[in-house]
Amino acid sequence: MQRRQFLTNASISAVTSATLVSCQSQNNSTVTANSLPEIKWRMVTSWPKSLDTIFGGAQSFCDRIKQMSGNKFQITPYAAGEIVPGLEVLDTVQNGTVECGHTASYYYIGKNSALVFGTGVPFGLTAGQHNAWWYYGGGLEAMQKVYSDFNIINFPAGNTGAQMGGWFKKQLNSLADLRGLKMRIPGLGGEVMAKLGVNVQVLPGGELFLALDRGAIDAAEWVGPYDDEKLGLNKAAQYYYYPGWWEAGPSLEVLINKSAWEKLPPEYQAMVECAAKEANISMLANYDFLNQKSLKSLVDSGTKLMAFPDDILTEAKKISFAIYEDNSAKNPAFNEIYRSWLEFRKGILQWNKINEFSFANFLAKSE
C-alpha cells in the first residue's frame, strides 16, 4: 500500500495540473460559442451509486462536460441496473440504445480477448505506467482499433490504482488452499485463478456482499479498502489479502457509440477527451487519499490483513504469461497489442526500478 502511494503522488501532481489547465482553456474557448447545439445523452455504467469513487468518476466526467459547454452538452449517468445490468454496458453502447457508457473492458473479453488490455492484465502495469502506455506508448490507438469492431470509440476515464487481493473466509497458507474455492474475480485474473483450482464467478459489485455473506462464494475481490468497506465485505469475511496482482493499475473507460461520436461538433469531441483525462487522473488521486484511511479503519475493526503466500504469486505469474502466449497464438488482435505492450513493459520496468521503486522500497523499509 505504501509503495502504491509513493509511486503515484508525483505523477498525479504534474499531470493533474496540466490537465486542469488544458480543460480550463477548453472551457474558456467553447462556452462562448453560442452556435453550438444543445445535446442530451445517456450514460450507462457498471457501478452502483453507493460507490461514490467509481460511479463518482462517471458523474464528474458528465458534470465537467456540462460545465465546459455552458450546459449545452448534457450527459446523464445511470447506475448499473437502472437501464441495463452492469455487465451489459458495451452491448448497450454498441447497438446505440444509449450514446455512451462507463465500464471496465475486461468484463467483455469473451467478445475479444484483446479488450483486457484496456483495463489491465495480471502482473501488468501500475497506474502511472498504464497512463504512459495509454497516452504515449500507443495504447489508445491500439485499443481504439479493437473497439472500432464494436462501433465504439473509447477513452481512459478512471484508474483505481493498485488493488487489494480480496476477501477470503479462510486463511490461505499455500497454493493448495485455493483449490475448490468459489471466488468472484473477472478478466484474465479469473482465468489464472481458474487454472490455480478456483471456481471462478463473475458478479457485479452490488451483488458481492450477499453472495459472500450467504456462502454462495468463499472469496471476492472488488477494488480496495474504501469501496470494499462501503460494500460491507469486511462483515462477510475477515481475511483481506494483498497484493491484487491481477490489477496493478486498472483503467476504466468511457465507451461512446461511434455513430453518435461522429455527429458531435469538434468542440464537443475535444471536451469529451479533456473531461476523460481529468476523470482519469482525479479518480486515482481520490483513491490514494481515501484508501489509506479506510485500510486503518478496517484493521482497527478486526480485519486480518494478509499477504498472499509466495507460491501463489510465483505460480500465478507463470500461468499469466502462458495465457498471454496462448491468446496471442489464437487471436491476431491480442498478439498485435501484446507484443508492443510487452516491449513497453520491459522498458518502463527498467526505468522505474531506478527512479521510483528504489526510493519507494527504501521508504517502505525505513518508515
Coordinates of C-alpha atoms in Angstrom, one line a residue:
M1 CA 0.0 0.0 0.0
Q2 CA 2.9 2.4 0.8
R3 CA 4.6 1.7 -2.4
R4 CA 1.5 2.5 -4.4
Q5 CA 1.1 5.8 -2.7
F6 CA 4.8 6.7 -3.3
L7 CA 4.7 5.8 -6.9
T8 CA 1.7 7.9 -7.8
N9 CA 1.9 11.2 -5.9
A10 CA 4.5 13.0 -8.0
S11 CA 3.0 11.9 -11.3
I12 CA -0.5 12.8 -10.2
S13 CA 0.5 16.3 -9.2
A14 CA 2.2 17.1 -12.5
V15 CA -0.4 15.5 -14.8
T16 CA -3.4 16.9 -12.9
S17 CA -2.1 20.5 -13.2
A18 CA -1.5 20.1 -16.9
T19 CA -4.9 18.6 -17.4
L20 CA -6.8 21.2 -15.4
V21 CA -5.1 24.0 -17.3
S22 CA -6.0 22.3 -20.6
C23 CA -9.6 21.8 -19.6
Q24 CA -9.9 25.4 -18.3
S25 CA -8.6 26.6 -21.6
Q26 CA -11.1 24.4 -23.4
N27 CA -13.9 25.8 -21.2
N28 CA -13.0 29.4 -21.9
S29 CA -12.9 28.9 -25.6
T30 CA -16.1 27.0 -26.1
V31 CA -18.8 28.2 -23.8
T32 CA -18.9 31.5 -25.6
A33 CA -19.7 29.7 -28.9
N34 CA -23.5 30.3 -29.0
S35 CA -23.8 28.4 -32.2
L36 CA -23.1 25.0 -30.6
P37 CA -26.2 22.8 -30.5
E38 CA -27.9 21.5 -27.4
I39 CA -27.3 17.8 -27.0
K40 CA -28.5 15.3 -24.3
W41 CA -27.0 11.9 -24.0
R42 CA -27.4 9.0 -21.6
M43 CA -24.6 7.1 -20.0
V44 CA -24.9 3.5 -18.6
T45 CA -22.4 2.3 -16.1
S46 CA -21.2 -0.9 -14.4
W47 CA -21.4 0.7 -10.9
P48 CA -23.8 1.1 -8.1
K49 CA -24.3 4.7 -7.0
S50 CA -23.2 3.8 -3.5
L51 CA -19.7 3.6 -4.8
D52 CA -19.0 7.3 -5.0
T53 CA -15.5 6.8 -6.2
I54 CA -16.2 4.8 -9.3
F55 CA -19.7 6.0 -10.1
G56 CA -18.5 9.4 -9.0
G57 CA -15.8 9.3 -11.7
A58 CA -18.6 8.8 -14.3
Q59 CA -20.6 11.6 -12.7
S60 CA -17.6 14.0 -12.7
F61 CA -17.0 13.3 -16.3
C62 CA -20.6 14.3 -17.2
D63 CA -20.5 17.3 -14.9
R64 CA -17.3 18.6 -16.4
I65 CA -18.7 18.4 -20.0
K66 CA -21.8 20.2 -18.9
Q67 CA -19.7 22.9 -17.3
M68 CA -17.4 23.3 -20.3
S69 CA -20.3 23.5 -22.8
G70 CA -22.2 26.1 -20.8
N71 CA -25.0 23.5 -20.1
K72 CA -25.4 22.8 -23.9
F73 CA -23.9 19.3 -23.9
Q74 CA -25.5 17.2 -21.1
I75 CA -24.8 13.6 -20.3
T76 CA -26.9 11.8 -17.6
P77 CA -25.2 8.8 -15.9
Y78 CA -27.2 5.8 -14.8
A79 CA -26.2 3.3 -12.2
A80 CA -25.9 -0.4 -13.0
G81 CA -29.4 -1.9 -13.3
E82 CA -31.2 1.4 -13.9
I83 CA -31.3 0.9 -17.7
V84 CA -29.3 -2.3 -18.2
P85 CA -27.3 -4.7 -15.9
G86 CA -23.8 -3.6 -15.1
L87 CA -22.1 -6.2 -17.3
E88 CA -24.0 -5.2 -20.5
V89 CA -22.6 -1.7 -21.0
L90 CA -20.6 -2.5 -24.1
D91 CA -23.5 -4.1 -25.8
T92 CA -25.9 -1.3 -25.0
V93 CA -23.5 1.3 -26.3
Q94 CA -22.6 -0.7 -29.4
N95 CA -26.2 -1.1 -30.5
G96 CA -27.0 2.6 -29.9
T97 CA -29.6 2.1 -27.1
V98 CA -27.6 4.8 -25.3
E99 CA -24.8 7.0 -26.6
C100 CA -22.1 6.2 -24.0
G101 CA -21.1 4.1 -21.0
H102 CA -18.5 3.9 -18.2
T103 CA -17.1 0.4 -17.6
A104 CA -14.1 -1.9 -17.4
S105 CA -13.1 -3.6 -20.6
Y106 CA -12.1 -6.9 -19.1
Y107 CA -15.8 -7.7 -18.4
Y108 CA -16.0 -8.3 -22.2
I109 CA -13.0 -10.5 -23.0
G110 CA -15.4 -13.2 -24.2
K111 CA -16.1 -10.9 -27.2
N112 CA -12.4 -10.3 -27.9
S113 CA -9.6 -11.3 -25.6
A114 CA -7.6 -8.2 -26.6
L115 CA -10.1 -6.0 -24.7
V116 CA -8.4 -7.0 -21.5
F117 CA -5.6 -4.5 -22.1
G118 CA -8.0 -1.6 -21.7
T119 CA -8.3 -2.5 -18.0
G120 CA -5.1 -4.2 -17.4
V121 CA -3.6 -7.7 -17.1
P122 CA -2.2 -9.8 -14.2
F123 CA 1.4 -8.8 -13.3
G124 CA 1.0 -5.8 -15.7
L125 CA 1.3 -2.1 -15.4
T126 CA 1.0 0.2 -12.4
A127 CA -1.4 3.2 -12.8
G128 CA 1.4 5.6 -13.8
Q129 CA 2.8 3.0 -16.2
H130 CA -0.6 2.4 -17.6
N131 CA -1.2 6.0 -18.3
A132 CA 2.1 6.3 -20.0
W133 CA 1.1 3.4 -22.2
W134 CA -2.3 4.9 -22.9
Y135 CA -1.2 8.4 -23.9
Y136 CA 2.4 7.9 -25.3
G137 CA 3.0 4.2 -25.7
G138 CA 0.4 3.6 -28.4
G139 CA -2.2 2.1 -26.1
L140 CA -5.0 4.4 -27.0
E141 CA -4.6 3.9 -30.7
A142 CA -4.3 0.1 -30.2
M143 CA -7.5 -0.1 -28.1
Q144 CA -9.5 2.2 -30.4
K145 CA -8.7 -0.1 -33.2
V146 CA -10.1 -3.1 -31.3
Y147 CA -13.2 -1.1 -30.2
S148 CA -13.9 0.0 -33.8
D149 CA -15.1 -3.5 -34.5
F150 CA -17.9 -2.8 -32.0
N151 CA -18.9 0.6 -33.4
I152 CA -17.3 2.2 -30.4
I153 CA -14.6 4.8 -29.6
N154 CA -13.1 4.7 -26.2
F155 CA -11.1 6.9 -23.8
P156 CA -9.5 6.1 -20.5
A157 CA -11.5 7.8 -17.8
G158 CA -10.5 6.4 -14.4
N159 CA -7.9 4.4 -12.6
T160 CA -8.2 2.8 -9.1
G161 CA -4.5 2.4 -8.5
A162 CA -3.1 -1.0 -7.3
Q163 CA -6.0 -3.0 -5.9
M164 CA -6.2 -5.4 -3.0
G165 CA -6.3 -9.2 -3.4
G166 CA -9.7 -9.6 -2.0
W167 CA -11.7 -11.1 1.0
F168 CA -11.5 -14.7 2.0
K169 CA -13.4 -16.6 4.6
K170 CA -10.5 -18.8 5.4
Q171 CA -6.8 -18.2 5.7
L172 CA -4.5 -19.2 2.8
N173 CA -1.3 -20.9 3.8
S174 CA -0.3 -22.3 0.4
L175 CA -1.3 -22.7 -3.2
A176 CA -3.3 -25.9 -2.2
D177 CA -5.7 -23.8 -0.2
L178 CA -7.1 -22.1 -3.4
R179 CA -8.4 -25.4 -4.8
G180 CA -12.1 -25.6 -4.8
L181 CA -12.7 -22.1 -3.6
K182 CA -15.6 -20.2 -5.2
M183 CA -14.4 -16.7 -5.9
R184 CA -15.7 -13.6 -7.6
I185 CA -12.9 -12.4 -9.9
P186 CA -13.3 -11.3 -13.6
G187 CA -11.0 -10.9 -16.6
L188 CA -7.7 -12.7 -17.1
G189 CA -7.2 -12.7 -13.4
G190 CA -10.2 -15.0 -13.2
E191 CA -8.6 -17.3 -15.9
V192 CA -5.4 -17.5 -13.9
M193 CA -7.3 -18.3 -10.7
A194 CA -9.3 -21.0 -12.5
K195 CA -6.0 -22.7 -13.5
L196 CA -5.0 -22.5 -9.9
G197 CA -8.1 -24.5 -9.0
V198 CA -10.5 -21.8 -8.1
N199 CA -14.2 -22.0 -9.1
V200 CA -14.4 -18.5 -10.7
Q201 CA -17.6 -16.4 -10.5
V202 CA -18.3 -13.0 -12.2
L203 CA -20.7 -10.8 -10.3
P204 CA -21.3 -7.0 -10.4
G205 CA -20.3 -5.0 -7.3
G206 CA -23.8 -4.6 -6.0
E207 CA -24.2 -8.4 -5.6
L208 CA -21.0 -9.2 -3.8
F209 CA -21.9 -8.7 -0.2
L210 CA -24.9 -11.0 -0.2
A211 CA -23.1 -13.7 -2.2
L212 CA -20.2 -13.7 0.2
D213 CA -22.2 -13.3 3.3
R214 CA -24.6 -16.2 2.4
G215 CA -21.9 -18.5 1.3
A216 CA -22.6 -18.5 -2.4
I217 CA -19.0 -17.6 -2.8
D218 CA -16.0 -18.2 -0.5
A219 CA -14.0 -15.1 -1.6
A220 CA -14.4 -11.9 -3.6
E221 CA -12.2 -9.1 -4.9
W222 CA -13.5 -5.7 -5.7
V223 CA -11.2 -2.7 -5.6
G224 CA -9.7 -1.6 -2.3
P225 CA -10.3 -0.6 1.3
Y226 CA -12.6 2.4 0.7
D227 CA -15.0 0.7 -1.8
D228 CA -14.8 -2.7 0.0
E229 CA -15.7 -1.1 3.3
K230 CA -18.7 0.7 1.7
L231 CA -19.9 -2.6 0.3
G232 CA -19.6 -4.2 3.7
L233 CA -17.3 -7.0 2.5
N234 CA -15.4 -6.9 5.8
K235 CA -18.6 -8.0 7.5
A236 CA -18.8 -11.1 5.4
A237 CA -15.2 -12.3 5.5
Q238 CA -12.3 -11.5 7.8
Y239 CA -9.1 -12.2 5.8
Y240 CA -8.1 -9.4 3.5
Y241 CA -5.3 -10.3 1.1
Y242 CA -2.8 -8.3 -0.9
P243 CA -1.4 -7.5 -3.4
G244 CA -4.1 -7.6 -6.2
W245 CA -1.6 -9.0 -8.6
W246 CA -4.2 -9.1 -11.4
E247 CA -4.9 -5.3 -11.1
A248 CA -1.8 -3.3 -10.5
G249 CA -3.2 -0.2 -12.1
P250 CA -6.5 -0.9 -13.8
S251 CA -8.1 1.6 -16.1
L252 CA -11.8 2.3 -16.5
E253 CA -13.1 3.7 -19.8
V254 CA -15.7 5.8 -21.4
L255 CA -17.2 4.0 -24.3
I256 CA -19.0 6.1 -27.0
N257 CA -21.1 4.8 -29.8
K258 CA -19.1 5.8 -32.9
S259 CA -22.1 7.0 -34.9
A260 CA -23.1 9.3 -32.0
W261 CA -19.4 10.5 -31.7
E262 CA -19.2 11.4 -35.3
K263 CA -22.2 13.6 -35.1
L264 CA -20.7 15.7 -32.3
P265 CA -19.1 19.1 -33.2
P266 CA -15.3 19.1 -32.9
E267 CA -15.6 21.4 -29.9
Y268 CA -17.7 18.8 -28.0
Q269 CA -15.4 16.0 -29.0
A270 CA -12.5 17.9 -27.5
M271 CA -14.5 18.4 -24.3
V272 CA -15.0 14.7 -24.1
E273 CA -11.4 13.9 -24.4
C274 CA -10.4 16.6 -21.9
A275 CA -13.0 15.5 -19.4
A276 CA -12.0 11.9 -19.7
K277 CA -8.4 12.8 -18.9
E278 CA -9.4 14.8 -15.9
A279 CA -11.6 11.9 -14.6
N280 CA -8.7 9.5 -15.2
I281 CA -6.3 11.5 -13.0
S282 CA -8.8 12.6 -10.4
M283 CA -10.1 9.1 -9.6
L284 CA -6.6 7.8 -9.0
A285 CA -5.7 10.7 -6.6
N286 CA -9.0 10.2 -4.8
Y287 CA -8.5 6.5 -4.3
D288 CA -5.0 7.0 -2.9
F289 CA -6.4 9.6 -0.5
L290 CA -9.3 7.5 0.7
N291 CA -7.8 4.1 0.8
Q292 CA -5.1 4.9 3.4
K293 CA -7.8 6.0 5.9
S294 CA -10.2 3.1 5.2
L295 CA -7.4 0.5 5.5
K296 CA -6.7 1.7 9.0
S297 CA -10.4 1.6 9.8
L298 CA -10.7 -2.0 8.6
V299 CA -7.7 -3.2 10.5
D300 CA -8.9 -1.4 13.7
S301 CA -12.3 -3.1 13.4
G302 CA -10.8 -6.6 13.2
T303 CA -9.9 -7.3 9.6
K304 CA -6.9 -9.5 9.3
L305 CA -4.5 -8.2 6.7
M306 CA -2.6 -11.0 4.9
A307 CA 0.0 -11.3 2.2
F308 CA -0.5 -13.9 -0.5
P309 CA 1.9 -16.8 0.0
D310 CA 4.9 -16.7 -2.3
D311 CA 4.0 -19.9 -4.0
I312 CA 0.7 -18.4 -5.1
L313 CA 2.3 -15.4 -6.6
T314 CA 5.0 -17.4 -8.3
E315 CA 2.7 -19.8 -9.9
A316 CA 0.1 -17.1 -10.8
K317 CA 2.8 -15.1 -12.7
K318 CA 3.9 -18.2 -14.6
I319 CA 0.4 -19.1 -15.6
S320 CA -0.4 -15.5 -16.6
F321 CA 2.3 -15.2 -19.2
A322 CA 1.5 -18.7 -20.5
I323 CA -2.1 -17.5 -21.0
Y324 CA -0.9 -14.4 -22.9
E325 CA 1.2 -16.5 -25.2
D326 CA -1.8 -18.8 -25.8
N327 CA -4.1 -15.9 -26.5
S328 CA -1.5 -14.5 -28.9
A329 CA -1.5 -17.7 -30.9
K330 CA -5.3 -17.7 -31.2
N331 CA -6.1 -14.0 -31.6
P332 CA -4.1 -11.7 -34.0
A333 CA -5.6 -8.6 -32.3
F334 CA -4.4 -9.8 -28.9
N335 CA -0.9 -10.7 -30.4
E336 CA -0.5 -7.3 -32.0
I337 CA -1.2 -5.4 -28.8
Y338 CA 0.6 -7.9 -26.5
R339 CA 3.9 -7.8 -28.4
S340 CA 4.0 -4.0 -28.3
W341 CA 2.8 -3.9 -24.7
L342 CA 5.4 -6.4 -23.6
E343 CA 8.2 -4.3 -25.1
F344 CA 6.8 -1.2 -23.4
R345 CA 6.5 -3.0 -20.1
K346 CA 10.1 -4.2 -20.2
G347 CA 11.4 -0.7 -20.8
I348 CA 9.4 1.1 -18.2
L349 CA 10.1 -1.5 -15.5
Q350 CA 13.8 -1.0 -16.1
W351 CA 13.3 2.8 -15.7
N352 CA 11.1 2.6 -12.7
K353 CA 13.5 0.2 -10.9
I354 CA 15.9 3.1 -11.0
N355 CA 13.8 6.2 -10.5
E356 CA 10.8 5.1 -8.3
F357 CA 11.0 1.6 -7.0
S358 CA 14.3 2.0 -5.3
F359 CA 13.1 5.2 -3.5
A360 CA 9.8 3.6 -2.6
N361 CA 11.4 0.4 -1.3
F362 CA 13.8 2.3 0.9
L363 CA 11.0 4.4 2.4
A364 CA 8.8 1.3 2.9
K365 CA 11.6 -0.3 4.9
S366 CA 12.7 2.7 6.9
E367 CA 9.4 4.3 7.9

